[in-house]
mmCIF file of C-alpha atoms and ligand atoms in Angstrom:
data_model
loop_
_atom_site.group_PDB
_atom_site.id
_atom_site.type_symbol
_atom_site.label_atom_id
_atom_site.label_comp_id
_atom_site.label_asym_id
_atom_site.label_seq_id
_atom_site.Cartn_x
_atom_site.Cartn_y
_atom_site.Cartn_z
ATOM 1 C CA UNK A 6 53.559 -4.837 -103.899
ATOM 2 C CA UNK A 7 57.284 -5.476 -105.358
ATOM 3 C CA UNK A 8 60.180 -4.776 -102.835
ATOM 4 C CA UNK A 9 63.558 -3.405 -104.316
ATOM 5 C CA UNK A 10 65.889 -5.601 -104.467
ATOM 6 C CA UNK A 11 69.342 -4.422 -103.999
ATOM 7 C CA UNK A 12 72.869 -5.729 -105.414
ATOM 8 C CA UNK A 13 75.204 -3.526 -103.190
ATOM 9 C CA UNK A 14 79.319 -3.616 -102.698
ATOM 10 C CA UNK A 15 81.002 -3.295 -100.099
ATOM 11 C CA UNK A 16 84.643 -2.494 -100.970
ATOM 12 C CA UNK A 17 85.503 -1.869 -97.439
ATOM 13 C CA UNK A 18 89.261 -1.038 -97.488
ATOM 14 C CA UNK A 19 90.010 -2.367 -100.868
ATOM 15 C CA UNK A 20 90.474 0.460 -104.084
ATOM 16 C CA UNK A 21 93.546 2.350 -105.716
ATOM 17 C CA UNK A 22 92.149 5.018 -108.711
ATOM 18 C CA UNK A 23 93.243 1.849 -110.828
ATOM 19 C CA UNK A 24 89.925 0.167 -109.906
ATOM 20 C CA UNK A 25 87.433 3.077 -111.415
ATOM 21 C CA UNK A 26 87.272 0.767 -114.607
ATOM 22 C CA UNK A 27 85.106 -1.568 -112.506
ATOM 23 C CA UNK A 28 82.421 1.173 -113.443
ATOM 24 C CA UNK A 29 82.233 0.830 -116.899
ATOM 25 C CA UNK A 30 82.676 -2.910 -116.741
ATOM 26 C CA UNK A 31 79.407 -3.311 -114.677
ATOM 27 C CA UNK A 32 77.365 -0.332 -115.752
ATOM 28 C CA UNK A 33 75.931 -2.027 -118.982
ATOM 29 C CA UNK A 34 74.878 -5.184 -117.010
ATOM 30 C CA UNK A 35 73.031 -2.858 -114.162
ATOM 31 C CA UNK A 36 71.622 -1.268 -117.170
ATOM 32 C CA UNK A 37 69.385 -4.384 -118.059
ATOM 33 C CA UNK A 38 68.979 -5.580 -114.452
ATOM 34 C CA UNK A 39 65.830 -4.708 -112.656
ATOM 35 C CA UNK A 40 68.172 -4.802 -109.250
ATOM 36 C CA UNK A 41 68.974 -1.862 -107.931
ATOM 37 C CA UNK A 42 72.812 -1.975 -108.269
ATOM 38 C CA UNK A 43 75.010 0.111 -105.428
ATOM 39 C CA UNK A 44 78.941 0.076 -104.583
ATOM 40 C CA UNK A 45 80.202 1.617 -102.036
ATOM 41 C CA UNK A 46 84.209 2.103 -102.769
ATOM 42 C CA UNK A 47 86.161 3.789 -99.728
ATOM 43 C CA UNK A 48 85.699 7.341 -99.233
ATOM 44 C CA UNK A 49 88.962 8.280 -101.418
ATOM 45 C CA UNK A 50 87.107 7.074 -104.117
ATOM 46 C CA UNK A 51 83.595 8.216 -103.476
ATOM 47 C CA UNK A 52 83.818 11.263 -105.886
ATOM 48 C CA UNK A 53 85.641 9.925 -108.493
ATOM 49 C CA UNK A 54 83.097 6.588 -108.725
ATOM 50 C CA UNK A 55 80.062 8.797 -108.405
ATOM 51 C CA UNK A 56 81.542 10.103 -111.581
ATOM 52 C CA UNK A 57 82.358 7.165 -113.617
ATOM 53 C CA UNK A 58 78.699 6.239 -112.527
ATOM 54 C CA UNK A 59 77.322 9.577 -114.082
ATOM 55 C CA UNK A 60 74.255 8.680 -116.471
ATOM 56 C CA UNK A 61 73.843 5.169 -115.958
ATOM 57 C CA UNK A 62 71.833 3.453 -113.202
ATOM 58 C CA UNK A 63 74.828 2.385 -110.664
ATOM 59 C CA UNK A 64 74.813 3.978 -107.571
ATOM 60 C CA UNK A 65 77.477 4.798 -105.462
ATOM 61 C CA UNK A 66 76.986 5.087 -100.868
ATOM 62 C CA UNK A 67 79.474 5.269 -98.200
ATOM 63 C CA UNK A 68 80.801 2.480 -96.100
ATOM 64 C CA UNK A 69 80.543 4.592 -92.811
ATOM 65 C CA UNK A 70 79.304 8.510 -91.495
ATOM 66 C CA UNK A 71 79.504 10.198 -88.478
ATOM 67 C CA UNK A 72 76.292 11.190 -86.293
ATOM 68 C CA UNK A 73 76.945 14.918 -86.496
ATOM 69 C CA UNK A 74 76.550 17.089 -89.486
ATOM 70 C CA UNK A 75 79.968 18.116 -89.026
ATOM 71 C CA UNK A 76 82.256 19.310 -86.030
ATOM 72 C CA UNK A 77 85.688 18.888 -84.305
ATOM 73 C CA UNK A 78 85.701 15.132 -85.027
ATOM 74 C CA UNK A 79 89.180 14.461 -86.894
ATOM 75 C CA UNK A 80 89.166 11.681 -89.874
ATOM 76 C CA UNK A 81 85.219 11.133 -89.865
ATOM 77 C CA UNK A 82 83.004 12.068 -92.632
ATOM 78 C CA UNK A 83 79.239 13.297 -92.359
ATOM 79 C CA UNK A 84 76.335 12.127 -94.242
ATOM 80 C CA UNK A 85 76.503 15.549 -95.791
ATOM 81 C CA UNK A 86 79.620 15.111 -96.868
ATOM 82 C CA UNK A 87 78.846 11.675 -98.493
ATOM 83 C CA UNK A 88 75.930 13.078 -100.217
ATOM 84 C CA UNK A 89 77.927 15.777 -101.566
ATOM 85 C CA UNK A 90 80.230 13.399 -102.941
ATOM 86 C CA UNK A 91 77.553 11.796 -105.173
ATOM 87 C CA UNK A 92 76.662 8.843 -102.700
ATOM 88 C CA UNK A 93 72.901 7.723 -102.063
ATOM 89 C CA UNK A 94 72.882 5.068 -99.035
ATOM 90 C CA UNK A 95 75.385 4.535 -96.435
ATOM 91 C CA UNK A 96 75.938 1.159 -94.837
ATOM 92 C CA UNK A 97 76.012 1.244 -91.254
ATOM 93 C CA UNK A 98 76.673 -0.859 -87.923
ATOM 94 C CA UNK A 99 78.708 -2.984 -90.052
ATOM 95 C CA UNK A 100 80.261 -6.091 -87.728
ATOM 96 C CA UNK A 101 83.654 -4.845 -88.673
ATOM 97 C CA UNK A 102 82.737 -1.733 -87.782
ATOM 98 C CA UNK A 103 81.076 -2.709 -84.573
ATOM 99 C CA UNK A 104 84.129 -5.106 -83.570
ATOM 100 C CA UNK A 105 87.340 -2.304 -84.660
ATOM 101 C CA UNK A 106 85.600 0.739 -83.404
ATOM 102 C CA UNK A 107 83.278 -0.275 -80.743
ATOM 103 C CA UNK A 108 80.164 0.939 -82.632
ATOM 104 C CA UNK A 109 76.958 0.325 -80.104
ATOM 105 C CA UNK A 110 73.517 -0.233 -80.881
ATOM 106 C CA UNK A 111 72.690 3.424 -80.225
ATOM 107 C CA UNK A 112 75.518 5.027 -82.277
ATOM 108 C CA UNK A 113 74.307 3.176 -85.383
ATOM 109 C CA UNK A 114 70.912 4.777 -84.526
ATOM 110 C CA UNK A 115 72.217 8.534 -83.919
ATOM 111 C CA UNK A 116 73.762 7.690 -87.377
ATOM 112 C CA UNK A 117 71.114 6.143 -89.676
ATOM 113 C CA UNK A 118 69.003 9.395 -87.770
ATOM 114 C CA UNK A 119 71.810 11.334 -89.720
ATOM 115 C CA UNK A 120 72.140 9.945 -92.657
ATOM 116 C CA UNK A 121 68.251 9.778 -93.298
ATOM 117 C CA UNK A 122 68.445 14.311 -92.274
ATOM 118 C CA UNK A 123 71.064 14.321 -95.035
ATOM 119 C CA UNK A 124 68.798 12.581 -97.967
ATOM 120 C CA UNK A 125 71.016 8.952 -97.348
ATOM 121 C CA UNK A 126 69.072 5.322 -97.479
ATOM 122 C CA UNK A 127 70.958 3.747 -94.811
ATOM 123 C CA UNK A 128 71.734 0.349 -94.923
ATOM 124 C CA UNK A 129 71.979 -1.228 -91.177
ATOM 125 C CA UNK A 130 73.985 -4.474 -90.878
ATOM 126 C CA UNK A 131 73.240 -6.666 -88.407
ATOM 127 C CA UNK A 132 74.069 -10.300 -87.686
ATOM 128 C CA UNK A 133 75.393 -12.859 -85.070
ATOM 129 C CA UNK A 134 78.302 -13.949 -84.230
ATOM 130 C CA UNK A 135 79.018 -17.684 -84.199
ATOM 131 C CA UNK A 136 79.054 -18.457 -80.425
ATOM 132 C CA UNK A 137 75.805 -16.659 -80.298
ATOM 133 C CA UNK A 138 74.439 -18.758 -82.970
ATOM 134 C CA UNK A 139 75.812 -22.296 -81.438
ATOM 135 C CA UNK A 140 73.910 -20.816 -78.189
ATOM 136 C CA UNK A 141 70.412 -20.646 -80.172
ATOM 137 C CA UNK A 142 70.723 -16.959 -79.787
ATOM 138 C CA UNK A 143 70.856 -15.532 -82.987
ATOM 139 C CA UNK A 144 67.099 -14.399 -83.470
ATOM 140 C CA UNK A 145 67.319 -12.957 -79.713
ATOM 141 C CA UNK A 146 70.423 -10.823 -80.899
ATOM 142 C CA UNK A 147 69.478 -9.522 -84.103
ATOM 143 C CA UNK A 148 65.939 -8.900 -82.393
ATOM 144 C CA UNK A 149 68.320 -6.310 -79.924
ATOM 145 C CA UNK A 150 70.289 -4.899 -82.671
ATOM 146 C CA UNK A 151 67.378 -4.172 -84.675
ATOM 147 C CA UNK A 152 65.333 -2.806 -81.771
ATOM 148 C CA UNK A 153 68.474 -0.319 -80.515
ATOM 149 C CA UNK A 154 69.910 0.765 -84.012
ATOM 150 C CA UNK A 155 66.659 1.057 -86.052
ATOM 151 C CA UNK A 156 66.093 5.165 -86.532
ATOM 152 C CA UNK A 157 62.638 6.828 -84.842
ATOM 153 C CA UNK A 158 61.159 7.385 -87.624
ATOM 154 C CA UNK A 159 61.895 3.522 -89.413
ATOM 155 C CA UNK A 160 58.056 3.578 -89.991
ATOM 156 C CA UNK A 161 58.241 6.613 -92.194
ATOM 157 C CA UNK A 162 60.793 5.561 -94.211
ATOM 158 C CA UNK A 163 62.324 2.967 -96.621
ATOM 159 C CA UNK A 164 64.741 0.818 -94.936
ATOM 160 C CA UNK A 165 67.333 -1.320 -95.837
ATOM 161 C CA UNK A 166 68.868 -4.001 -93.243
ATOM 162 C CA UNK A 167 71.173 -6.361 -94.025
ATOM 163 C CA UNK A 168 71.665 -9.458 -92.460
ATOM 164 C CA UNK A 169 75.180 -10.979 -92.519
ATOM 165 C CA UNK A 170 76.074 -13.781 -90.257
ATOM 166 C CA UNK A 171 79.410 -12.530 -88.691
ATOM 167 C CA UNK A 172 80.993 -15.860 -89.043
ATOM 168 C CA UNK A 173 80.357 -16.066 -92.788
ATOM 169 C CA UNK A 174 82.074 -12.325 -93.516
ATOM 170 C CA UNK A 175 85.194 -12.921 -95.570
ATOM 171 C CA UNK A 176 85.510 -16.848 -94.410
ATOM 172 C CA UNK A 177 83.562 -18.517 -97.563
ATOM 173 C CA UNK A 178 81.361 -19.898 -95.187
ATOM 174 C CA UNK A 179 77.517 -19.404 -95.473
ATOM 175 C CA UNK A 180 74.766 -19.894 -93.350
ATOM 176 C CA UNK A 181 72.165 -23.073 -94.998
ATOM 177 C CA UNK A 182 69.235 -21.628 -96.835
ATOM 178 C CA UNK A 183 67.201 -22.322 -94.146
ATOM 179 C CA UNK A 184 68.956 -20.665 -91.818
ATOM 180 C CA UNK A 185 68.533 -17.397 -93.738
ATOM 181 C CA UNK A 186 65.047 -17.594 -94.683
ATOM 182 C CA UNK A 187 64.221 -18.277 -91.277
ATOM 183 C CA UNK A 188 66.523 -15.237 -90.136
ATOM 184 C CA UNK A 189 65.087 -13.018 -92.577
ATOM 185 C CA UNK A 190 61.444 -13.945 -92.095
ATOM 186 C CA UNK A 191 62.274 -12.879 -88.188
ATOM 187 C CA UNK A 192 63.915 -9.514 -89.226
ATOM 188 C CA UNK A 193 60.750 -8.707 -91.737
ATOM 189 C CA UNK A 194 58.447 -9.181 -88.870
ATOM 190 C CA UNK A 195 59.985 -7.038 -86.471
ATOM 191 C CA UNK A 196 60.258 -4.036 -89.121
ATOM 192 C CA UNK A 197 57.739 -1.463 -88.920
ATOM 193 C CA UNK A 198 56.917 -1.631 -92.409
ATOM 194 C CA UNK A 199 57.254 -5.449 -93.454
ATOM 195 C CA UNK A 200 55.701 -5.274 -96.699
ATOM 196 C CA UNK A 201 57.992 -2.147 -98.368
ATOM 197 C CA UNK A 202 61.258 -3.179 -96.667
ATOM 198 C CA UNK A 203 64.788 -4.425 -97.829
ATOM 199 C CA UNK A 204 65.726 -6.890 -96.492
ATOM 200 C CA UNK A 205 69.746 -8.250 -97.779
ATOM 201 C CA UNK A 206 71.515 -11.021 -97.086
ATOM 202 C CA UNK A 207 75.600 -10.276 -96.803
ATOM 203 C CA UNK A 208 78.353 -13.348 -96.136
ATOM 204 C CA UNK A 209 80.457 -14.559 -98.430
ATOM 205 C CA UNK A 210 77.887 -14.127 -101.418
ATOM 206 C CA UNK A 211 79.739 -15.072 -104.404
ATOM 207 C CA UNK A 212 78.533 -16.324 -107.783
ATOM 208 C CA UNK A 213 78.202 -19.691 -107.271
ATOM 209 C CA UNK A 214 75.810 -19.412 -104.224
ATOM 210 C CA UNK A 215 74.072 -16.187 -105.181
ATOM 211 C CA UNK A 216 71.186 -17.640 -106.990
ATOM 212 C CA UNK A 217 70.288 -19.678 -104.642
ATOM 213 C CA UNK A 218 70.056 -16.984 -101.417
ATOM 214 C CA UNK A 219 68.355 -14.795 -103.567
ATOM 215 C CA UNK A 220 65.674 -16.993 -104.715
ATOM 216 C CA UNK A 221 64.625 -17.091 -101.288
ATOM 217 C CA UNK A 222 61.084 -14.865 -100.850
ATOM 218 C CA UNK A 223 62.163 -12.989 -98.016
ATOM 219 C CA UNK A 224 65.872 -12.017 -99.476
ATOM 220 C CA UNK A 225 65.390 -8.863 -101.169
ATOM 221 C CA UNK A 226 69.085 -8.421 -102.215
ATOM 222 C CA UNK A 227 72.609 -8.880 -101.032
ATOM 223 C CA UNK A 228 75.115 -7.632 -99.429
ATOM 224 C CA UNK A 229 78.581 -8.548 -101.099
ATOM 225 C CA UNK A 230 82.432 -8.236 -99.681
ATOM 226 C CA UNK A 231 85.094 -10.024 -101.752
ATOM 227 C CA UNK A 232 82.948 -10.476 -104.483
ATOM 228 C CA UNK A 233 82.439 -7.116 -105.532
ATOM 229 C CA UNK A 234 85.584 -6.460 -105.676
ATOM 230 C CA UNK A 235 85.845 -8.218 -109.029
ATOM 231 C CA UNK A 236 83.426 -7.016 -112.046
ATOM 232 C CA UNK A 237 82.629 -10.120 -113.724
ATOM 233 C CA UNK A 238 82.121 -12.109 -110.369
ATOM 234 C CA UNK A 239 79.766 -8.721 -109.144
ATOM 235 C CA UNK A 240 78.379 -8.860 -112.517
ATOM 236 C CA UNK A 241 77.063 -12.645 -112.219
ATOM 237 C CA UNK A 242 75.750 -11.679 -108.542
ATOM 238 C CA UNK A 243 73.690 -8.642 -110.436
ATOM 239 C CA UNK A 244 72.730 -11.425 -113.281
ATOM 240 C CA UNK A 245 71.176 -13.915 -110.512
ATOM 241 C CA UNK A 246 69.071 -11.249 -108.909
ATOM 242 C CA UNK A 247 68.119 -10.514 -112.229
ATOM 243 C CA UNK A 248 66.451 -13.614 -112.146
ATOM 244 C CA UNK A 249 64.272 -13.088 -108.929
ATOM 245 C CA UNK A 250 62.021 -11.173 -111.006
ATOM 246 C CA UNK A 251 61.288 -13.142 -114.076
HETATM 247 P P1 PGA B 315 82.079 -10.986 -97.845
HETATM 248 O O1 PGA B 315 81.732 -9.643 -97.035
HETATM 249 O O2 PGA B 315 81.133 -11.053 -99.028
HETATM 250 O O3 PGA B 315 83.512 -10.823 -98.263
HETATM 251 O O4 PGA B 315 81.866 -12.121 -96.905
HETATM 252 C C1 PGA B 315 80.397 -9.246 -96.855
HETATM 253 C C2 PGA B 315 80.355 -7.990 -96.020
HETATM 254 O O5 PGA B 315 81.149 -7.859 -95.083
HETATM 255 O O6 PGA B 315 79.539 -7.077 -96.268
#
C-alpha cells in the first residue's frame, strides 16, 4: 500500500494580501507532483488562499482551532469555521503553540477530536526539545505526546503527525538522518494504523536538505516553516518529494 505523502506550509505569523501570488507561483508545480501539496497561511488569509487555490490541487488548512464548535471564547476560531473558510487539515500541538499558549497533551486531543467532527485531517506536531534529547529522552517524550494528544478514534481515521525536533524549528539546524528515521520508525509503531499513516518530518526543511529527509522510507512528507514562505524554495521542497515516488 502507498502512504500520502504530504508537502505542507506552515506560514505561522508570516502573510500580508501581497503574498496570495505565492498561489499561482506553486500551483502548476503541485499540479505535476504526486505529493499532496498543503499551506496553511494565517487565518486572515485563509479565505482569500482557499480562493486563489480554487481548481487546482493545492490545499489550504489552518495553523490552529479551538476544541469547541463555537462559544464565548474571544479571538479563537473553530474547526467549523476553518472548514468554512475553504481549509482541509489543521495543524495542531504545534511546539510554538505548546510553549506561547501552554497547549497540553489533552487540549491537542479535545482539538484534533474537533477538527476530525468538523471534516478537518489534523496534523499533530510533536517533537523534543533539546535537553530532552541530550537526556536520551526523546523517544520516551514523543511516546507521551503521542499517547495523550492522539484522538479516540486515531484507529478509524487517517492521521497525520509530524515530527519536528523543537531545537531544529527556525534555527537551520537538523536532526542527522539517522536520527529521524529512527524517530519516525518509533512514531509509526506506536500509531494505530502503521501501514496508512503520515508520518512528516518538520525542522528547518529547506531545499538543500529536503531530498535527503524525504528519501528516508518512513518520512512520508514534511513539514516546512521558513521555507514555505518563499515559492521557488517551497517549490524545490514539492520537486524532491516528487522524487520519492519514481
Ligand atoms: P522551520 O519551521 O521550517 O522554519 O524550521 C518548521 C515548523 O515550525 O513547522
Amino acid at each position: 500500500m502507498t502512504r500520502q505523502t504530504l508537502i505542507a506550509g506552515n506560514w505561522k505569523m508570516h502573510g500580508l494580501t501581497e503574498a496570495l501570488g505565492f498561489f499561482g507561483a506553486i500551483a502548476p508545480i503541485a499540479a505535476k507532483s504526486p505529493a499532496t501539496v498543503l499551506v496553511c497561511p494565517p487565518a486572515t488569509l485563509l479565505q482569500q488562499a482557499a480562493r486563489a487555490c480554487d481548481g487546482t490541487v493545492v490545499r489550504v488548512g489552518g495553523q490552529d482551532c479551538h476544541a469547541a464548535p463555537s462559544g464565548a471564547h474571544t479571538g479563537d476560531i473553530s474547526a467549523a469555521m476553518l472548514r468554512d473558510a475553504g481549509a482541509t487539515h489543521v495543524i495542531l500541538g504545534h511546539s510554538e503553540r505548546r510553549a506561547d499558549h501552554g497547549e497540553r497533551d489533552a487540549d491537542i486531543r479535545a482539538k484534533a477530536e474537533a477538527a476530525l467532527a468538523a471534516g478537518l485531517v489534523p496534523v499533530i506536531c510533536v517533537g523534543e526539545t533539546l535537553s530532552e534529547r541530550e537526556a536520551g529522552r526523546e523517544v520516551e517524550i514523543v511516546a507521551g505526546q503521542l499517547a495523550g494528544s492522539l484522538p479516540e478514534n486515531a484507529a478509524s481515521v487517517d492521521l497525520v503527525i509530524a515530527y519536528e525536533p523543537v531545537w531544529a524549528i527556525g534555527t537551520g539546524l537538523t536532526a542527522s538522518v539517522a536520527d529521524v528515521a529512527s524517530m519516525h520508525a518509533a512514531i509509526r509503531e506506536r500509531l494505530p494504523n502503521p501501514a496508512t499513516s503520515c508520518i512528516l518530518y518538520g525542522g528547518s526543511v529547506k531545499p538543500d536538505n529536503a531530498a535527503e529527509l524525504l528519501g528516508l522510507a518512513d518520512v512520508d512528507g514534511a513539514l516546512v516553516g521558513g521555507a514555505s514562505l518563499n515559492a521557488s524554495d517551497f517549490t524545490a521542497i514539492i520537486e524532491a518529494a516528487s522524487r520519492k515516488r519514481e
